[in-house]
Short mmCIF file of C-alpha atoms in Angstrom, two decimals:
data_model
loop_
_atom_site.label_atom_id
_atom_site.label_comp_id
_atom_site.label_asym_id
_atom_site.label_seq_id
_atom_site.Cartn_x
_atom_site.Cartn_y
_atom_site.Cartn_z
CA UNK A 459 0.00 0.00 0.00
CA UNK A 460 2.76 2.57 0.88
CA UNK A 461 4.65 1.81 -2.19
CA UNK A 462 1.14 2.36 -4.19
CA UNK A 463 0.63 5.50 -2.43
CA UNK A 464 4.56 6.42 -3.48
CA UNK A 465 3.81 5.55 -7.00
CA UNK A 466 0.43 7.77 -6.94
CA UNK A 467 2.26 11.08 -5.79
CA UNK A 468 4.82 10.87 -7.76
CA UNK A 469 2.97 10.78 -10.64
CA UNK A 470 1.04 14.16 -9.52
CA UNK A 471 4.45 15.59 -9.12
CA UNK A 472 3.08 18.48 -11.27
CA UNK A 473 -0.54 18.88 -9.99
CA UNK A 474 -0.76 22.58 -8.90
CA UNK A 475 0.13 25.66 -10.85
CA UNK A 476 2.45 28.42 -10.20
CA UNK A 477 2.34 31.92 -11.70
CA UNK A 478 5.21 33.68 -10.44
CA UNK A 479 7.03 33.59 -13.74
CA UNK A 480 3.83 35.01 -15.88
CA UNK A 481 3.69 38.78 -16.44
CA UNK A 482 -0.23 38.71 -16.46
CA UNK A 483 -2.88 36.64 -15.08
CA UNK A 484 -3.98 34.56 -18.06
CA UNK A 485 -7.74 33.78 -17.73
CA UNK A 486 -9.37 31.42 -20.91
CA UNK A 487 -13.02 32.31 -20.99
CA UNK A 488 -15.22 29.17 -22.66
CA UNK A 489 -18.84 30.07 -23.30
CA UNK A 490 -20.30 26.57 -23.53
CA UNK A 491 -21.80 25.06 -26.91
CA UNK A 492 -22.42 27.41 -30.24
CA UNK A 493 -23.43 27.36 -33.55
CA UNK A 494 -25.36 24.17 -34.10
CA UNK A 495 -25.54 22.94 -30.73
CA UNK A 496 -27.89 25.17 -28.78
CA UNK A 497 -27.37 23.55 -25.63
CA UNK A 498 -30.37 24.04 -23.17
CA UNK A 499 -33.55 25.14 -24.60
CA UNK A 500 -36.56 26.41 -22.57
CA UNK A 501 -39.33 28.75 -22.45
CA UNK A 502 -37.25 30.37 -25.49
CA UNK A 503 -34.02 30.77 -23.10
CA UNK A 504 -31.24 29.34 -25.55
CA UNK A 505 -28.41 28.40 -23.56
CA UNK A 506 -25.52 28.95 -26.34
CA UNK A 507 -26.63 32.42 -26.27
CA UNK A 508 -27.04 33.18 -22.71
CA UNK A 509 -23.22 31.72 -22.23
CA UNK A 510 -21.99 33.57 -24.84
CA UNK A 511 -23.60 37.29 -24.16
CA UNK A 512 -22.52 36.40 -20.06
CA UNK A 513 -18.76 35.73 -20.76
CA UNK A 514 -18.42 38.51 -23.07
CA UNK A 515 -19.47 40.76 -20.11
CA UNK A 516 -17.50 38.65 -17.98
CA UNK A 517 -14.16 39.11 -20.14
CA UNK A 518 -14.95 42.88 -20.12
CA UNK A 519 -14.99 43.16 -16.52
CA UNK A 520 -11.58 41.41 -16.30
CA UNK A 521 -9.82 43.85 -19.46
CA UNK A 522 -10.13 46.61 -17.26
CA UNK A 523 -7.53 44.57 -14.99
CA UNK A 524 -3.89 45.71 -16.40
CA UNK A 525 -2.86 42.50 -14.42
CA UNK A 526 -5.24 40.20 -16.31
CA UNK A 527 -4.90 38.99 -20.41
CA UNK A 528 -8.52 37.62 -21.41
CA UNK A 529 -8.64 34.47 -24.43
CA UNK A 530 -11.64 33.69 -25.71
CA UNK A 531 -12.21 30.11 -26.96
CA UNK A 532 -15.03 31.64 -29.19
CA UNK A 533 -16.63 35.50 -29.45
CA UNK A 534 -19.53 34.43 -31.84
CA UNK A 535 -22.28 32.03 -32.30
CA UNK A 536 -19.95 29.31 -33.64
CA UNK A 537 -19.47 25.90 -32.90
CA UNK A 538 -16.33 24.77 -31.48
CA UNK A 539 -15.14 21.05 -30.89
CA UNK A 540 -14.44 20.19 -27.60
CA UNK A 541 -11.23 19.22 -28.20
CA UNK A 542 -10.28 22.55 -30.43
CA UNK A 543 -11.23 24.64 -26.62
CA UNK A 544 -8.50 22.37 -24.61
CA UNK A 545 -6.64 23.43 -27.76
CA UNK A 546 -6.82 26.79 -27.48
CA UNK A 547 -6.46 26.76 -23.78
CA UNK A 548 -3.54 25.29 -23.48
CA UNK A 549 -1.98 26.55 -26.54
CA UNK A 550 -2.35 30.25 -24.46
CA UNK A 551 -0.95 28.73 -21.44
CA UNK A 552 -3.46 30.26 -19.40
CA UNK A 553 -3.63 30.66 -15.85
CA UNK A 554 -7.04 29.61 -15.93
CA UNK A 555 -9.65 27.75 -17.49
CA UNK A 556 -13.92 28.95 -16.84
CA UNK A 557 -16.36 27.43 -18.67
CA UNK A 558 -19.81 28.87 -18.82
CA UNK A 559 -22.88 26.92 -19.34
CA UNK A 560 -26.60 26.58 -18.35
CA UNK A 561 -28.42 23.72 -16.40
CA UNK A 562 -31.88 22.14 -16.96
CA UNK A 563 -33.50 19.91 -15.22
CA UNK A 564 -36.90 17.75 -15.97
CA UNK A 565 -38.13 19.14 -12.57
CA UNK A 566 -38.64 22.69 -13.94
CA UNK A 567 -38.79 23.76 -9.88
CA UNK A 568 -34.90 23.24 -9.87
CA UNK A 569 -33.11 26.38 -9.27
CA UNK A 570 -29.44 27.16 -8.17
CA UNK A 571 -25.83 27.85 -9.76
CA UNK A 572 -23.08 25.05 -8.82
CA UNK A 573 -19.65 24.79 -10.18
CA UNK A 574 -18.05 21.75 -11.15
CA UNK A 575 -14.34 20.54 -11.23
CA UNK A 576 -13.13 17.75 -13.03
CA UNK A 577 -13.43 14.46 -11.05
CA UNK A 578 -14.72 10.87 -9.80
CA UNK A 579 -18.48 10.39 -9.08
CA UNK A 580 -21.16 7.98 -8.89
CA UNK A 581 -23.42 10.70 -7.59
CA UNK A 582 -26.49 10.37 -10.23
CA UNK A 583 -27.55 13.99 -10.51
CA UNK A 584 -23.76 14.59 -11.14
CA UNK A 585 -23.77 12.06 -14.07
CA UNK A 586 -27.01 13.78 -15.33
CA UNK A 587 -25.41 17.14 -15.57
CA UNK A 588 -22.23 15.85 -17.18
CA UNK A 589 -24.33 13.32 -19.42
CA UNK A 590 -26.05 16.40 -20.59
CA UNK A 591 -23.04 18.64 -21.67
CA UNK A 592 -21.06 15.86 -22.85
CA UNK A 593 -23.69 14.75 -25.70
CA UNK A 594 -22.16 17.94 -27.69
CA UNK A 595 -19.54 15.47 -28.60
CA UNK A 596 -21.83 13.16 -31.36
CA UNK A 597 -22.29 16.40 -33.37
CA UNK A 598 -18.59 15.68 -34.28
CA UNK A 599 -17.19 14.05 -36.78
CA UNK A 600 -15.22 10.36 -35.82
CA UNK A 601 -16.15 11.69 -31.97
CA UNK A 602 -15.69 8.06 -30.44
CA UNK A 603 -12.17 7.79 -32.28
CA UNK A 604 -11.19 11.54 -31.05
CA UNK A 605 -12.43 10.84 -27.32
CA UNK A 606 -11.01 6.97 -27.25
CA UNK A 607 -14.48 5.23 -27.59
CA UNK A 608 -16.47 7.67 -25.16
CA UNK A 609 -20.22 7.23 -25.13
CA UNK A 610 -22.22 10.11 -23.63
CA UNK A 611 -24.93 7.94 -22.36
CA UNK A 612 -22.72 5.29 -20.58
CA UNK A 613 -22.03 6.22 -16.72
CA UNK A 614 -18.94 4.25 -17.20
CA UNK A 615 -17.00 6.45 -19.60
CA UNK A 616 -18.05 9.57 -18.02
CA UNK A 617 -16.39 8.25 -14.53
CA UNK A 618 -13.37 6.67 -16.56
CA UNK A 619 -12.28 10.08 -18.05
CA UNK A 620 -12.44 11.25 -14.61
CA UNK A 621 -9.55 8.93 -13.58
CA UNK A 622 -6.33 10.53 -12.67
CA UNK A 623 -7.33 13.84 -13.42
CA UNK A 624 -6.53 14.66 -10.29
CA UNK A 625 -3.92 17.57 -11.72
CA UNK A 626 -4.86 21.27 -10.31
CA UNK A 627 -7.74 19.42 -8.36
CA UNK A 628 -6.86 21.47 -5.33
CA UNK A 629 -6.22 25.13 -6.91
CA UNK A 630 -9.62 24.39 -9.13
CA UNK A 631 -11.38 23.87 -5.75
CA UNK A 632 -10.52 26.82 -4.45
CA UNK A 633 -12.16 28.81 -7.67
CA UNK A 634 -14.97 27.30 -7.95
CA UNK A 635 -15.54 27.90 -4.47
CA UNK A 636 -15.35 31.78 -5.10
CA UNK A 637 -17.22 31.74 -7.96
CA UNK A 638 -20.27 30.18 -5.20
CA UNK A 639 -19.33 32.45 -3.01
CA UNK A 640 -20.17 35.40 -5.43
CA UNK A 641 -22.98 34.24 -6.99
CA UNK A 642 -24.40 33.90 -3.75
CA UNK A 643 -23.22 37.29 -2.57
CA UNK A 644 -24.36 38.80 -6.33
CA UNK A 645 -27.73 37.19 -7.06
CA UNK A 646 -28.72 35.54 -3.88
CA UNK A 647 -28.87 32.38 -5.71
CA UNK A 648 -29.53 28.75 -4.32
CA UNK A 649 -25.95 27.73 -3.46
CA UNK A 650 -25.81 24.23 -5.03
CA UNK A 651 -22.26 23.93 -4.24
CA UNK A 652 -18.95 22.89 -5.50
CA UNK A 653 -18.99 19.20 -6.84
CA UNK A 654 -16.96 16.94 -9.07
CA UNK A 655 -18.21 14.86 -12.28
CA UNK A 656 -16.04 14.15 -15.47
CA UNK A 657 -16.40 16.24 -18.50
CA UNK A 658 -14.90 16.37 -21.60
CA UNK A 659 -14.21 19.93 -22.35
CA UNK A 660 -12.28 19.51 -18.76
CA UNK A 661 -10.57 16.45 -19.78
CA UNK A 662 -7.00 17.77 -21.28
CA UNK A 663 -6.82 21.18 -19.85
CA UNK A 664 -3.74 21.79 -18.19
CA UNK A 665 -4.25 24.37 -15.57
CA UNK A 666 -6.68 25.09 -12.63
CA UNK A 667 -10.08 24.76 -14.64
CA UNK A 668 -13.69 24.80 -13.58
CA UNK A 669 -17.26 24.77 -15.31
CA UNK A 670 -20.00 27.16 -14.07
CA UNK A 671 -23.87 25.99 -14.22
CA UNK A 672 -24.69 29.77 -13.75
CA UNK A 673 -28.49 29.01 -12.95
CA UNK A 674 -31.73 26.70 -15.11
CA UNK A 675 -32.86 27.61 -18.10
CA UNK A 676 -35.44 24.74 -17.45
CA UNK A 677 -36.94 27.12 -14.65
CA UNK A 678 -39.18 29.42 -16.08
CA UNK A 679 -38.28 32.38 -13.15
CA UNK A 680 -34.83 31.48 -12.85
CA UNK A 681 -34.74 31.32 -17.24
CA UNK A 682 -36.04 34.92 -17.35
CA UNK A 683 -32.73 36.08 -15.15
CA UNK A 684 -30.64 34.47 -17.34
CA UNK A 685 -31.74 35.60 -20.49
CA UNK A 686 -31.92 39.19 -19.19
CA UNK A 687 -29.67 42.05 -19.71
CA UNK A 688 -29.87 42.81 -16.11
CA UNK A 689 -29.10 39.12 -15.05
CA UNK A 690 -26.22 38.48 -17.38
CA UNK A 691 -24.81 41.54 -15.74
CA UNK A 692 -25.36 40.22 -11.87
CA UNK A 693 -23.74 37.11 -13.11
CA UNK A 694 -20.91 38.57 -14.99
CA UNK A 695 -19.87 40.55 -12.10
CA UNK A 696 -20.01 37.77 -10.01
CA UNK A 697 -17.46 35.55 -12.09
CA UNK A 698 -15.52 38.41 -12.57
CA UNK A 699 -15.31 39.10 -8.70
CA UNK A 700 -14.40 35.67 -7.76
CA UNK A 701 -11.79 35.41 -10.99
CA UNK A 702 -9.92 38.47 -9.30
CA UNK A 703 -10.10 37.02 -6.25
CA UNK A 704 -8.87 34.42 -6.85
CA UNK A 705 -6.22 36.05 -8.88
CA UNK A 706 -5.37 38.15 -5.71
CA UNK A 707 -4.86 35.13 -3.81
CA UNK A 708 -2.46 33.14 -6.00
CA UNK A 709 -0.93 35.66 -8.87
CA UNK A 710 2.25 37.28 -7.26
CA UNK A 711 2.14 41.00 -9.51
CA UNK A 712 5.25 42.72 -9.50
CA UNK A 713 6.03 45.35 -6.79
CA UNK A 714 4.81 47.92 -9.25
CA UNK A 715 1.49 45.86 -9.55
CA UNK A 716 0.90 45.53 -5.65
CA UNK A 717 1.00 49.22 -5.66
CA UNK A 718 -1.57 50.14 -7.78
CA UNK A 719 -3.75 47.16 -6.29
CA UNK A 720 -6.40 49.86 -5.48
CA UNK A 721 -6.64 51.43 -9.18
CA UNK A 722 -8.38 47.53 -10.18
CA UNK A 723 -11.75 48.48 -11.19
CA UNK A 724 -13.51 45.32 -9.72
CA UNK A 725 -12.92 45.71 -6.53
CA UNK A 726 -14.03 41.89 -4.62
CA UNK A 727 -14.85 42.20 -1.17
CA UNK A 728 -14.11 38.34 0.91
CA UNK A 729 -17.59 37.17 1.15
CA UNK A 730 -18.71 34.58 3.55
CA UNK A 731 -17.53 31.05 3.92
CA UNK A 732 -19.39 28.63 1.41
CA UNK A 733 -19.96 24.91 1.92
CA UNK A 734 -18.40 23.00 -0.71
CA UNK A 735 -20.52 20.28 -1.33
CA UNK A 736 -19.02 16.55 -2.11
CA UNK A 737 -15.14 17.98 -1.90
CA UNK A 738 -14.01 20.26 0.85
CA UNK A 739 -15.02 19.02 4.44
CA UNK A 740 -12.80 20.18 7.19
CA UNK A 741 -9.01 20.79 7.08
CA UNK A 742 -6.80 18.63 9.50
CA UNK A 743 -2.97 20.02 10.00
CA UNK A 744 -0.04 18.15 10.87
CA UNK A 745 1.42 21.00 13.26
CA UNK A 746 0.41 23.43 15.51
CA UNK A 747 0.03 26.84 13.46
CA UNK A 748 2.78 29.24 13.57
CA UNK A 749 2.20 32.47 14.64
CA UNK A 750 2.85 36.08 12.75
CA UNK A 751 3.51 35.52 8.70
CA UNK A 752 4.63 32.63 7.73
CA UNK A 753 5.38 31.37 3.94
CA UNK A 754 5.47 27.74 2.63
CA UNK A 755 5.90 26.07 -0.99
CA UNK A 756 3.45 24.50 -1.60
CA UNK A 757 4.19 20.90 -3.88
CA UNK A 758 1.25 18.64 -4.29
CA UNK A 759 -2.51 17.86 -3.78
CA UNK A 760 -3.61 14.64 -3.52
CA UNK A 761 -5.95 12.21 -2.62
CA UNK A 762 -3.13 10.25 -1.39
CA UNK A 763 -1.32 10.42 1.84
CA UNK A 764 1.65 9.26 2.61
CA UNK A 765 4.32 9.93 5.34
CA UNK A 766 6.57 13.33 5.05
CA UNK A 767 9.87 11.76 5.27
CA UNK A 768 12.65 13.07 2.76
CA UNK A 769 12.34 10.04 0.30
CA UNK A 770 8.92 10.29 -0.39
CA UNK A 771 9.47 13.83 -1.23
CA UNK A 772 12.94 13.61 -3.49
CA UNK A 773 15.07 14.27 -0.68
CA UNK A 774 13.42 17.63 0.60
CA UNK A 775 12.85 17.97 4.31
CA UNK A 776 10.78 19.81 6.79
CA UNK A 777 7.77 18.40 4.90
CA UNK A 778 3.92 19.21 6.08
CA UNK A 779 0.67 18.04 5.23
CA UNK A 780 -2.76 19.77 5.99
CA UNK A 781 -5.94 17.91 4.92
CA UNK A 782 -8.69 19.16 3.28
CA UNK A 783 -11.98 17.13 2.68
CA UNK A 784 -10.89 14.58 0.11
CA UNK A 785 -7.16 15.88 -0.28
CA UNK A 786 -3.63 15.90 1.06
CA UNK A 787 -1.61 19.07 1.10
CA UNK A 788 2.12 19.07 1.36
CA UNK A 789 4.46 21.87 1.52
CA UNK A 790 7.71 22.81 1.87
CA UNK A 791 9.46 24.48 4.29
CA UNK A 792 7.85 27.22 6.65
CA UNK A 793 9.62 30.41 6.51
CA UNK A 794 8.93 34.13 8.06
CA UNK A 795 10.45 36.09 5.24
CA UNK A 796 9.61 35.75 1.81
CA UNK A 797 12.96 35.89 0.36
CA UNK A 798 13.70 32.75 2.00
CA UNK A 799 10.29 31.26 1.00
CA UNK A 800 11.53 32.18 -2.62
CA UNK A 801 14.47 30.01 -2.32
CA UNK A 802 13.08 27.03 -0.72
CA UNK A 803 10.46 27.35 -4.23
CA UNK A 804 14.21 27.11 -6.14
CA UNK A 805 15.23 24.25 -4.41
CA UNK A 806 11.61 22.68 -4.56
CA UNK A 807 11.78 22.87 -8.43
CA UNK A 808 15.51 22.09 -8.74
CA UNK A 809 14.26 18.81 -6.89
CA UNK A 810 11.57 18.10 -10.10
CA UNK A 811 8.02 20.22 -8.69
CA UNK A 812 8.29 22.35 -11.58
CA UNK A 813 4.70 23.63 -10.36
CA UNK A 814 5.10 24.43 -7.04
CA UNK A 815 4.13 27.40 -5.72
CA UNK A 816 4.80 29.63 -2.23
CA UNK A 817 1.29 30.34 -0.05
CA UNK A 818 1.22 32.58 2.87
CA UNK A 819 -0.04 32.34 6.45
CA UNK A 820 -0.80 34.82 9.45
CA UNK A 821 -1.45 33.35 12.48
CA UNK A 822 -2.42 29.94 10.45
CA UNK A 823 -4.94 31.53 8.40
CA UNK A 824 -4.23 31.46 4.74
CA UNK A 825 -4.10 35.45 3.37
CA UNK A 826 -3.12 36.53 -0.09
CA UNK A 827 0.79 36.80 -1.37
CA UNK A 828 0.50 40.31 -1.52
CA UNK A 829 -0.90 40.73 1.67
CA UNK A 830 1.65 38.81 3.17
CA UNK A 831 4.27 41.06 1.30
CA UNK A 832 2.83 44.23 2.70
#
């Protein structure tokens, strides 16, 4: 079992993302379906439109960010394989991925947003939802060549592309937890959660990526929001809020940047705490917390623990885990100046985590880099 666990962390060596060496906060801006696939259709709310007109808005919002470059996997009503947005999203080594879509739901009284990362789950309602935006795939050509035999309405292959896609699990957690957060702050909207189910636009993305169900089209109330003006606009300031806070949190600007921090025309204010359904529970630590500001590298989340000695972690020491819900946490080191933390991150990717990253602490609290820095 420990030499299982061994084998299972070392090959998600690379599973969060660091942006210290970007210039700009990269976010890749999907607006589900397009063109011939309409998505969602009730009560005349179209969801390929209401996607579309809501991330434009969205990537608006974040262009008035001089910290933040905005790619688009599509700006019209066009339709775009599923594998051509991974394409493009990776191509622009993003910082980033948000996909924006539309639920529905036979029981028209369903209401709610919820925001899904790319996982295992035999939770039905799950399968339903990715079942549903999956089926864009047999409007393409060869699709079950292209997708390695994948059949929308099997349960089976929607879990099986869910298996070790465990990479940026834990930063793409902590997004689509602000993006409940906001919508709930925003709209006052049914929190449905944060919650895991396998889907194919997800699949080969290769950074912290998430896909919004921004409300039902299949409710006639909830619809009308949607496909108005004035609710694309609540919604589009709401993904744009938790996108820059997010950013905030995990982008390390440039000391010129952290000056002007106050000239950033969306302005997101910490809401309060959401409950992540299905994948954040409570967080256990493996020390007492240290007190004042204290920086760490963080290398790794998993679903697998194993111990912190120096060969499980290529020789490094002072190793530290904190659990969160369904994942393992390790860092590196624990230091009080950043400078230092910045060298243990050297030594950390000199030592094969080319993705780690540094996170900061005051009084065991996690705060932004910035903050810290200040």
């Amino acid at each position: 079992m420990m030499i299982k666990n061994i084998l299972s962390i070392l090959c998600l060596i690379n599973v969060v993302f660091t942006y210290g060496q970007n210039s700009k906060f990269k976010v890749v801006l999907d607006a589900g379906h397009g063109g011939k696939d309409y998505g969602a259709v009730y009560h005349g709310n179209i969801e390929k439109n209401i996607a579309l007109k809501t991330m434009l808005k969205v990537g608006e919002l974040l262009e008035k960010d001089p910290q933040v470059d905005v790619v688009y996997t599509r700006k019209t009503d066009v339709f775009i394989e599923l594998q051509q947005r991974a394409t493009i999203a990776n191509k622009s080594k993003g910082s980033i991925f948000v996909s924006m879509h539309c639920n529905a739901s036979k029981n028209q009284a369903a209401s709610g947003t919820e925001t899904y990362v790319m996982g295992i789950t035999r939770n039905t309602s799950n399968l339903e939802v990715a079942k549903m935006e999956n089926e864009v795939v047999t409007l393409e050509a060869d699709y079950k060549v292209k997708y390695d035999g994948f059949d929308p309405n099997s349960p089976e292959s929607i879990i099986g592309i869910s298996i070790l896609q465990e990479e940026h699990l834990d930063q793409s957690i902590e997004l689509a937890g602000r993006v409940q957060q906001f919508f709930t702050k925003k709209a006052d909207y049914r929190n449905r959660g944060v919650k895991q189910a396998g889907f194919l636009v997800l699949r080969q993305i290769t950074m912290p990526r998430v896909l919004v169900e921004m409300g039902f089209v299949s409710n006639k109330e909830e619809g009308a929001f949607l496909n108005s003006d004035q609710g694309q606009e609540i919604l589009a300031e709401a993904i744009a809020g938790a996108i820059l806070d997010y950013k905030n949190e995990f982008f390390l600007p440039s000391k010129n940047d952290i000056r002007e921090e106050k000239e950033v025309p969306v302005v997101s204010e910490k809401p309060a705490p959401v409950v992540k359904e299905e994948v954040v529970e409570k967080v256990e630590k493996s020390a007492p917390a240290q007190k004042g500001i204290v920086f760490k590298v963080q290398l790794s989340a998993s679903s697998a623990k194993i111990d912190t000695t120096p060969s499980n972690f290529n020789g490094l020491q002072a190793i530290s885990l904190e659990h969160q819900g369904k994942l393992y946490k390790y860092f590196y080191g624990a230091e009080n100046k950043y400078d230092d933390a910045k060298k243990n991150l050297e030594e950390a990717k000199k030592k094969g985590y080319s993705t780690a990253f540094i996170v900061a602490y005051k009084d065991g609290l996690k705060i932004s880099i910035s903050d810290a820095i200040k």
